[in-house]
């Protein structure tokens, strides 16, 4: 049943889950866009093209799904980790759940050839996606591996 302005109440449903239930009210649904930017955590700049700086999001309850194609138009000596900023909601910060609040799927082109596969994560209490590479044996910072013409297609789901 629906209650005006309160959400959808599922308490009349028979619960069969084996976990501990914390809520039966779906009280948030939202769709929209979010403005993205790139930052290099140590130094330098990474400029996103203004025609490719908006992502889409859908929030259902405490779960947020974001996606987008993000194109780098210019760089100036970036060093360190590469962060994609501007997520529409701050990720959950619950130490009992671990340090990460979401994982992502990435497709990239135009990265330095030393990066075998891009990867990323959304840590606790942030509005950023940390992008890294895998160099064949370990995670590695990728800010220095991007250039004008690099682009990322990203899909991520995280908890708020």
mmCIF file with all atom_site columns, C-alpha atoms in Angstrom:
data_model
loop_
_atom_site.group_PDB
_atom_site.id
_atom_site.type_symbol
_atom_site.label_atom_id
_atom_site.label_alt_id
_atom_site.label_comp_id
_atom_site.label_asym_id
_atom_site.label_entity_id
_atom_site.label_seq_id
_atom_site.pdbx_PDB_ins_code
_atom_site.Cartn_x
_atom_site.Cartn_y
_atom_site.Cartn_z
_atom_site.occupancy
_atom_site.B_iso_or_equiv
_atom_site.pdbx_formal_charge
_atom_site.auth_seq_id
_atom_site.auth_comp_id
_atom_site.auth_asym_id
_atom_site.auth_atom_id
_atom_site.pdbx_PDB_model_num
ATOM 1   C CA . UNK A 1 1   ? 0.000  0.000   0.000   1.00 0.00 ? 1   UNK A CA 1
ATOM 2   C CA . UNK A 1 2   ? 1.107  3.580   -0.602  1.00 0.00 ? 2   UNK A CA 1
ATOM 3   C CA . UNK A 1 3   ? 0.975  6.427   1.914   1.00 0.00 ? 3   UNK A CA 1
ATOM 4   C CA . UNK A 1 4   ? 1.042  9.892   0.383   1.00 0.00 ? 4   UNK A CA 1
ATOM 5   C CA . UNK A 1 5   ? 4.445  11.475  0.914   1.00 0.00 ? 5   UNK A CA 1
ATOM 6   C CA . UNK A 1 6   ? 5.734  8.611   3.055   1.00 0.00 ? 6   UNK A CA 1
ATOM 7   C CA . UNK A 1 7   ? 6.789  5.917   0.561   1.00 0.00 ? 7   UNK A CA 1
ATOM 8   C CA . UNK A 1 8   ? 5.662  2.391   -0.154  1.00 0.00 ? 8   UNK A CA 1
ATOM 9   C CA . UNK A 1 9   ? 5.098  0.257   2.913   1.00 0.00 ? 9   UNK A CA 1
ATOM 10  C CA . UNK A 1 10  ? 5.956  -3.432  2.409   1.00 0.00 ? 10  UNK A CA 1
ATOM 11  C CA . UNK A 1 11  ? 5.235  -4.509  5.997   1.00 0.00 ? 11  UNK A CA 1
ATOM 12  C CA . UNK A 1 12  ? 2.169  -6.493  4.906   1.00 0.00 ? 12  UNK A CA 1
ATOM 13  C CA . UNK A 1 13  ? 4.426  -8.783  2.850   1.00 0.00 ? 13  UNK A CA 1
ATOM 14  C CA . UNK A 1 14  ? 5.639  -12.066 4.306   1.00 0.00 ? 14  UNK A CA 1
ATOM 15  C CA . UNK A 1 15  ? 9.376  -11.856 4.946   1.00 0.00 ? 15  UNK A CA 1
ATOM 16  C CA . UNK A 1 16  ? 11.404 -14.978 4.125   1.00 0.00 ? 16  UNK A CA 1
ATOM 17  C CA . UNK A 1 17  ? 14.901 -13.537 4.381   1.00 0.00 ? 17  UNK A CA 1
ATOM 18  C CA . UNK A 1 18  ? 17.372 -15.115 6.788   1.00 0.00 ? 18  UNK A CA 1
ATOM 19  C CA . UNK A 1 19  ? 19.104 -11.798 7.566   1.00 0.00 ? 19  UNK A CA 1
ATOM 20  C CA . UNK A 1 20  ? 18.087 -9.075  9.983   1.00 0.00 ? 20  UNK A CA 1
ATOM 21  C CA . UNK A 1 21  ? 15.476 -6.756  8.509   1.00 0.00 ? 21  UNK A CA 1
ATOM 22  C CA . UNK A 1 22  ? 15.967 -3.032  9.157   1.00 0.00 ? 22  UNK A CA 1
ATOM 23  C CA . UNK A 1 23  ? 13.197 -1.423  7.079   1.00 0.00 ? 23  UNK A CA 1
ATOM 24  C CA . UNK A 1 24  ? 10.060 -2.198  5.106   1.00 0.00 ? 24  UNK A CA 1
ATOM 25  C CA . UNK A 1 25  ? 9.425  1.290   3.743   1.00 0.00 ? 25  UNK A CA 1
ATOM 26  C CA . UNK A 1 26  ? 10.680 2.353   0.305   1.00 0.00 ? 26  UNK A CA 1
ATOM 27  C CA . UNK A 1 27  ? 10.880 6.084   0.879   1.00 0.00 ? 27  UNK A CA 1
ATOM 28  C CA . UNK A 1 28  ? 13.233 7.415   -1.793  1.00 0.00 ? 28  UNK A CA 1
ATOM 29  C CA . UNK A 1 29  ? 13.221 7.246   -5.580  1.00 0.00 ? 29  UNK A CA 1
ATOM 30  C CA . UNK A 1 30  ? 15.023 9.781   -7.741  1.00 0.00 ? 30  UNK A CA 1
ATOM 31  C CA . UNK A 1 31  ? 16.520 10.115  -11.231 1.00 0.00 ? 31  UNK A CA 1
ATOM 32  C CA . UNK A 1 32  ? 18.793 12.822  -12.567 1.00 0.00 ? 32  UNK A CA 1
ATOM 33  C CA . UNK A 1 33  ? 22.208 13.903  -13.795 1.00 0.00 ? 33  UNK A CA 1
ATOM 34  C CA . UNK A 1 34  ? 25.429 14.626  -11.947 1.00 0.00 ? 34  UNK A CA 1
ATOM 35  C CA . UNK A 1 35  ? 28.300 16.888  -12.969 1.00 0.00 ? 35  UNK A CA 1
ATOM 36  C CA . UNK A 1 36  ? 31.618 15.021  -13.063 1.00 0.00 ? 36  UNK A CA 1
ATOM 37  C CA . UNK A 1 37  ? 35.208 16.253  -12.921 1.00 0.00 ? 37  UNK A CA 1
ATOM 38  C CA . UNK A 1 38  ? 38.602 14.543  -12.751 1.00 0.00 ? 38  UNK A CA 1
ATOM 39  C CA . UNK A 1 39  ? 41.271 15.274  -10.153 1.00 0.00 ? 39  UNK A CA 1
ATOM 40  C CA . UNK A 1 40  ? 44.827 13.993  -9.782  1.00 0.00 ? 40  UNK A CA 1
ATOM 41  C CA . UNK A 1 41  ? 45.484 13.473  -6.077  1.00 0.00 ? 41  UNK A CA 1
ATOM 42  C CA . UNK A 1 42  ? 49.171 14.474  -5.975  1.00 0.00 ? 42  UNK A CA 1
ATOM 43  C CA . UNK A 1 43  ? 49.577 17.252  -8.551  1.00 0.00 ? 43  UNK A CA 1
ATOM 44  C CA . UNK A 1 44  ? 48.632 18.444  -12.013 1.00 0.00 ? 44  UNK A CA 1
ATOM 45  C CA . UNK A 1 45  ? 45.253 18.777  -13.667 1.00 0.00 ? 45  UNK A CA 1
ATOM 46  C CA . UNK A 1 46  ? 42.933 16.629  -15.748 1.00 0.00 ? 46  UNK A CA 1
ATOM 47  C CA . UNK A 1 47  ? 40.282 18.549  -17.669 1.00 0.00 ? 47  UNK A CA 1
ATOM 48  C CA . UNK A 1 48  ? 37.024 16.913  -18.667 1.00 0.00 ? 48  UNK A CA 1
ATOM 49  C CA . UNK A 1 49  ? 35.353 17.976  -21.942 1.00 0.00 ? 49  UNK A CA 1
ATOM 50  C CA . UNK A 1 50  ? 32.225 20.031  -21.215 1.00 0.00 ? 50  UNK A CA 1
ATOM 51  C CA . UNK A 1 51  ? 30.168 17.930  -23.646 1.00 0.00 ? 51  UNK A CA 1
ATOM 52  C CA . UNK A 1 52  ? 31.085 14.740  -21.730 1.00 0.00 ? 52  UNK A CA 1
ATOM 53  C CA . UNK A 1 53  ? 30.902 15.784  -18.090 1.00 0.00 ? 53  UNK A CA 1
ATOM 54  C CA . UNK A 1 54  ? 27.370 14.692  -17.120 1.00 0.00 ? 54  UNK A CA 1
ATOM 55  C CA . UNK A 1 55  ? 26.478 11.275  -15.779 1.00 0.00 ? 55  UNK A CA 1
ATOM 56  C CA . UNK A 1 56  ? 23.071 9.771   -15.104 1.00 0.00 ? 56  UNK A CA 1
ATOM 57  C CA . UNK A 1 57  ? 21.890 8.438   -11.758 1.00 0.00 ? 57  UNK A CA 1
ATOM 58  C CA . UNK A 1 58  ? 18.983 6.531   -10.292 1.00 0.00 ? 58  UNK A CA 1
ATOM 59  C CA . UNK A 1 59  ? 18.478 6.247   -6.546  1.00 0.00 ? 59  UNK A CA 1
ATOM 60  C CA . UNK A 1 60  ? 16.128 3.614   -5.128  1.00 0.00 ? 60  UNK A CA 1
ATOM 61  C CA . UNK A 1 61  ? 16.055 3.643   -1.343  1.00 0.00 ? 61  UNK A CA 1
ATOM 62  C CA . UNK A 1 62  ? 19.676 3.588   -0.150  1.00 0.00 ? 62  UNK A CA 1
ATOM 63  C CA . UNK A 1 63  ? 21.062 2.217   -3.438  1.00 0.00 ? 63  UNK A CA 1
ATOM 64  C CA . UNK A 1 64  ? 22.444 4.598   -6.075  1.00 0.00 ? 64  UNK A CA 1
ATOM 65  C CA . UNK A 1 65  ? 23.369 3.580   -9.621  1.00 0.00 ? 65  UNK A CA 1
ATOM 66  C CA . UNK A 1 66  ? 25.506 6.015   -11.657 1.00 0.00 ? 66  UNK A CA 1
ATOM 67  C CA . UNK A 1 67  ? 26.756 5.799   -15.219 1.00 0.00 ? 67  UNK A CA 1
ATOM 68  C CA . UNK A 1 68  ? 28.318 7.931   -17.894 1.00 0.00 ? 68  UNK A CA 1
ATOM 69  C CA . UNK A 1 69  ? 30.890 8.485   -20.613 1.00 0.00 ? 69  UNK A CA 1
ATOM 70  C CA . UNK A 1 70  ? 33.601 10.908  -19.503 1.00 0.00 ? 70  UNK A CA 1
ATOM 71  C CA . UNK A 1 71  ? 36.115 12.349  -22.004 1.00 0.00 ? 71  UNK A CA 1
ATOM 72  C CA . UNK A 1 72  ? 39.408 13.996  -21.055 1.00 0.00 ? 72  UNK A CA 1
ATOM 73  C CA . UNK A 1 73  ? 40.112 17.046  -23.222 1.00 0.00 ? 73  UNK A CA 1
ATOM 74  C CA . UNK A 1 74  ? 43.424 18.196  -21.682 1.00 0.00 ? 74  UNK A CA 1
ATOM 75  C CA . UNK A 1 75  ? 45.987 17.305  -19.034 1.00 0.00 ? 75  UNK A CA 1
ATOM 76  C CA . UNK A 1 76  ? 48.790 19.199  -17.321 1.00 0.00 ? 76  UNK A CA 1
ATOM 77  C CA . UNK A 1 77  ? 51.311 16.816  -15.715 1.00 0.00 ? 77  UNK A CA 1
ATOM 78  C CA . UNK A 1 78  ? 48.864 14.808  -13.564 1.00 0.00 ? 78  UNK A CA 1
ATOM 79  C CA . UNK A 1 79  ? 50.401 12.602  -10.850 1.00 0.00 ? 79  UNK A CA 1
ATOM 80  C CA . UNK A 1 80  ? 48.839 10.257  -8.281  1.00 0.00 ? 80  UNK A CA 1
ATOM 81  C CA . UNK A 1 81  ? 45.500 8.546   -8.130  1.00 0.00 ? 81  UNK A CA 1
ATOM 82  C CA . UNK A 1 82  ? 42.795 9.661   -10.514 1.00 0.00 ? 82  UNK A CA 1
ATOM 83  C CA . UNK A 1 83  ? 39.446 10.532  -8.946  1.00 0.00 ? 83  UNK A CA 1
ATOM 84  C CA . UNK A 1 84  ? 36.156 11.135  -10.708 1.00 0.00 ? 84  UNK A CA 1
ATOM 85  C CA . UNK A 1 85  ? 34.300 13.605  -8.503  1.00 0.00 ? 85  UNK A CA 1
ATOM 86  C CA . UNK A 1 86  ? 30.729 14.838  -8.237  1.00 0.00 ? 86  UNK A CA 1
ATOM 87  C CA . UNK A 1 87  ? 28.731 11.728  -7.324  1.00 0.00 ? 87  UNK A CA 1
ATOM 88  C CA . UNK A 1 88  ? 25.177 12.827  -6.510  1.00 0.00 ? 88  UNK A CA 1
ATOM 89  C CA . UNK A 1 89  ? 25.116 11.373  -2.962  1.00 0.00 ? 89  UNK A CA 1
ATOM 90  C CA . UNK A 1 90  ? 27.745 10.706  -0.286  1.00 0.00 ? 90  UNK A CA 1
ATOM 91  C CA . UNK A 1 91  ? 28.519 7.001   0.111   1.00 0.00 ? 91  UNK A CA 1
ATOM 92  C CA . UNK A 1 92  ? 27.666 5.287   3.382   1.00 0.00 ? 92  UNK A CA 1
ATOM 93  C CA . UNK A 1 93  ? 30.319 5.464   6.097   1.00 0.00 ? 93  UNK A CA 1
ATOM 94  C CA . UNK A 1 94  ? 29.815 2.361   8.235   1.00 0.00 ? 94  UNK A CA 1
ATOM 95  C CA . UNK A 1 95  ? 33.049 0.829   9.548   1.00 0.00 ? 95  UNK A CA 1
ATOM 96  C CA . UNK A 1 96  ? 31.229 -2.444  10.276  1.00 0.00 ? 96  UNK A CA 1
ATOM 97  C CA . UNK A 1 97  ? 30.622 -2.845  6.526   1.00 0.00 ? 97  UNK A CA 1
ATOM 98  C CA . UNK A 1 98  ? 34.281 -2.395  5.553   1.00 0.00 ? 98  UNK A CA 1
ATOM 99  C CA . UNK A 1 99  ? 36.053 0.494   3.889   1.00 0.00 ? 99  UNK A CA 1
ATOM 100 C CA . UNK A 1 100 ? 34.281 0.356   0.515   1.00 0.00 ? 100 UNK A CA 1
ATOM 101 C CA . UNK A 1 101 ? 30.685 1.192   -0.261  1.00 0.00 ? 101 UNK A CA 1
ATOM 102 C CA . UNK A 1 102 ? 30.559 0.248   -3.939  1.00 0.00 ? 102 UNK A CA 1
ATOM 103 C CA . UNK A 1 103 ? 32.305 -1.253  -6.902  1.00 0.00 ? 103 UNK A CA 1
ATOM 104 C CA . UNK A 1 104 ? 32.380 -0.153  -10.493 1.00 0.00 ? 104 UNK A CA 1
ATOM 105 C CA . UNK A 1 105 ? 32.655 -1.417  -14.014 1.00 0.00 ? 105 UNK A CA 1
ATOM 106 C CA . UNK A 1 106 ? 35.004 0.549   -16.297 1.00 0.00 ? 106 UNK A CA 1
ATOM 107 C CA . UNK A 1 107 ? 35.823 0.565   -19.979 1.00 0.00 ? 107 UNK A CA 1
ATOM 108 C CA . UNK A 1 108 ? 38.619 2.929   -20.977 1.00 0.00 ? 108 UNK A CA 1
ATOM 109 C CA . UNK A 1 109 ? 40.542 3.872   -24.075 1.00 0.00 ? 109 UNK A CA 1
ATOM 110 C CA . UNK A 1 110 ? 43.598 6.065   -24.515 1.00 0.00 ? 110 UNK A CA 1
ATOM 111 C CA . UNK A 1 111 ? 45.408 5.002   -21.346 1.00 0.00 ? 111 UNK A CA 1
ATOM 112 C CA . UNK A 1 112 ? 49.162 4.480   -21.269 1.00 0.00 ? 112 UNK A CA 1
ATOM 113 C CA . UNK A 1 113 ? 49.929 0.924   -22.455 1.00 0.00 ? 113 UNK A CA 1
ATOM 114 C CA . UNK A 1 114 ? 51.453 -0.038  -19.078 1.00 0.00 ? 114 UNK A CA 1
ATOM 115 C CA . UNK A 1 115 ? 47.934 -0.214  -17.618 1.00 0.00 ? 115 UNK A CA 1
ATOM 116 C CA . UNK A 1 116 ? 46.455 -3.657  -18.306 1.00 0.00 ? 116 UNK A CA 1
ATOM 117 C CA . UNK A 1 117 ? 43.005 -3.034  -16.904 1.00 0.00 ? 117 UNK A CA 1
ATOM 118 C CA . UNK A 1 118 ? 41.393 -0.024  -15.263 1.00 0.00 ? 118 UNK A CA 1
ATOM 119 C CA . UNK A 1 119 ? 39.505 -0.593  -12.048 1.00 0.00 ? 119 UNK A CA 1
ATOM 120 C CA . UNK A 1 120 ? 37.924 1.506   -9.367  1.00 0.00 ? 120 UNK A CA 1
ATOM 121 C CA . UNK A 1 121 ? 36.065 1.750   -6.123  1.00 0.00 ? 121 UNK A CA 1
ATOM 122 C CA . UNK A 1 122 ? 33.915 4.029   -4.049  1.00 0.00 ? 122 UNK A CA 1
ATOM 123 C CA . UNK A 1 123 ? 35.203 4.255   -0.501  1.00 0.00 ? 123 UNK A CA 1
ATOM 124 C CA . UNK A 1 124 ? 33.210 5.183   2.615   1.00 0.00 ? 124 UNK A CA 1
ATOM 125 C CA . UNK A 1 125 ? 31.851 8.687   3.127   1.00 0.00 ? 125 UNK A CA 1
ATOM 126 C CA . UNK A 1 126 ? 32.814 10.214  -0.235  1.00 0.00 ? 126 UNK A CA 1
ATOM 127 C CA . UNK A 1 127 ? 31.354 11.617  -3.463  1.00 0.00 ? 127 UNK A CA 1
ATOM 128 C CA . UNK A 1 128 ? 34.220 10.329  -5.622  1.00 0.00 ? 128 UNK A CA 1
ATOM 129 C CA . UNK A 1 129 ? 35.218 7.256   -7.575  1.00 0.00 ? 129 UNK A CA 1
ATOM 130 C CA . UNK A 1 130 ? 38.863 6.271   -7.168  1.00 0.00 ? 130 UNK A CA 1
ATOM 131 C CA . UNK A 1 131 ? 40.236 5.017   -10.494 1.00 0.00 ? 131 UNK A CA 1
ATOM 132 C CA . UNK A 1 132 ? 43.308 2.804   -10.560 1.00 0.00 ? 132 UNK A CA 1
ATOM 133 C CA . UNK A 1 133 ? 44.997 0.507   -12.983 1.00 0.00 ? 133 UNK A CA 1
ATOM 134 C CA . UNK A 1 134 ? 46.422 -2.968  -12.754 1.00 0.00 ? 134 UNK A CA 1
ATOM 135 C CA . UNK A 1 135 ? 49.966 -3.275  -14.085 1.00 0.00 ? 135 UNK A CA 1
ATOM 136 C CA . UNK A 1 136 ? 50.076 -7.080  -14.166 1.00 0.00 ? 136 UNK A CA 1
ATOM 137 C CA . UNK A 1 137 ? 50.954 -7.570  -10.509 1.00 0.00 ? 137 UNK A CA 1
ATOM 138 C CA . UNK A 1 138 ? 49.463 -4.778  -8.390  1.00 0.00 ? 138 UNK A CA 1
ATOM 139 C CA . UNK A 1 139 ? 47.143 -1.769  -8.300  1.00 0.00 ? 139 UNK A CA 1
ATOM 140 C CA . UNK A 1 140 ? 48.776 1.357   -9.645  1.00 0.00 ? 140 UNK A CA 1
ATOM 141 C CA . UNK A 1 141 ? 47.952 5.065   -9.812  1.00 0.00 ? 141 UNK A CA 1
ATOM 142 C CA . UNK A 1 142 ? 46.811 6.106   -13.276 1.00 0.00 ? 142 UNK A CA 1
ATOM 143 C CA . UNK A 1 143 ? 46.664 9.919   -13.296 1.00 0.00 ? 143 UNK A CA 1
ATOM 144 C CA . UNK A 1 144 ? 49.981 10.040  -15.192 1.00 0.00 ? 144 UNK A CA 1
ATOM 145 C CA . UNK A 1 145 ? 48.619 7.488   -17.702 1.00 0.00 ? 145 UNK A CA 1
ATOM 146 C CA . UNK A 1 146 ? 45.748 9.614   -19.025 1.00 0.00 ? 146 UNK A CA 1
ATOM 147 C CA . UNK A 1 147 ? 46.011 12.106  -21.865 1.00 0.00 ? 147 UNK A CA 1
ATOM 148 C CA . UNK A 1 148 ? 43.805 14.307  -23.996 1.00 0.00 ? 148 UNK A CA 1
ATOM 149 C CA . UNK A 1 149 ? 41.566 11.834  -25.811 1.00 0.00 ? 149 UNK A CA 1
ATOM 150 C CA . UNK A 1 150 ? 41.343 9.305   -22.963 1.00 0.00 ? 150 UNK A CA 1
ATOM 151 C CA . UNK A 1 151 ? 37.806 8.401   -22.082 1.00 0.00 ? 151 UNK A CA 1
ATOM 152 C CA . UNK A 1 152 ? 36.034 6.224   -19.593 1.00 0.00 ? 152 UNK A CA 1
ATOM 153 C CA . UNK A 1 153 ? 32.633 4.564   -19.672 1.00 0.00 ? 153 UNK A CA 1
ATOM 154 C CA . UNK A 1 154 ? 31.669 3.909   -16.071 1.00 0.00 ? 154 UNK A CA 1
ATOM 155 C CA . UNK A 1 155 ? 28.810 2.128   -14.371 1.00 0.00 ? 155 UNK A CA 1
ATOM 156 C CA . UNK A 1 156 ? 28.730 1.959   -10.564 1.00 0.00 ? 156 UNK A CA 1
ATOM 157 C CA . UNK A 1 157 ? 26.360 1.011   -7.786  1.00 0.00 ? 157 UNK A CA 1
ATOM 158 C CA . UNK A 1 158 ? 26.872 2.129   -4.213  1.00 0.00 ? 158 UNK A CA 1
ATOM 159 C CA . UNK A 1 159 ? 25.061 2.502   -0.881  1.00 0.00 ? 159 UNK A CA 1
ATOM 160 C CA . UNK A 1 160 ? 24.184 5.807   0.797   1.00 0.00 ? 160 UNK A CA 1
#
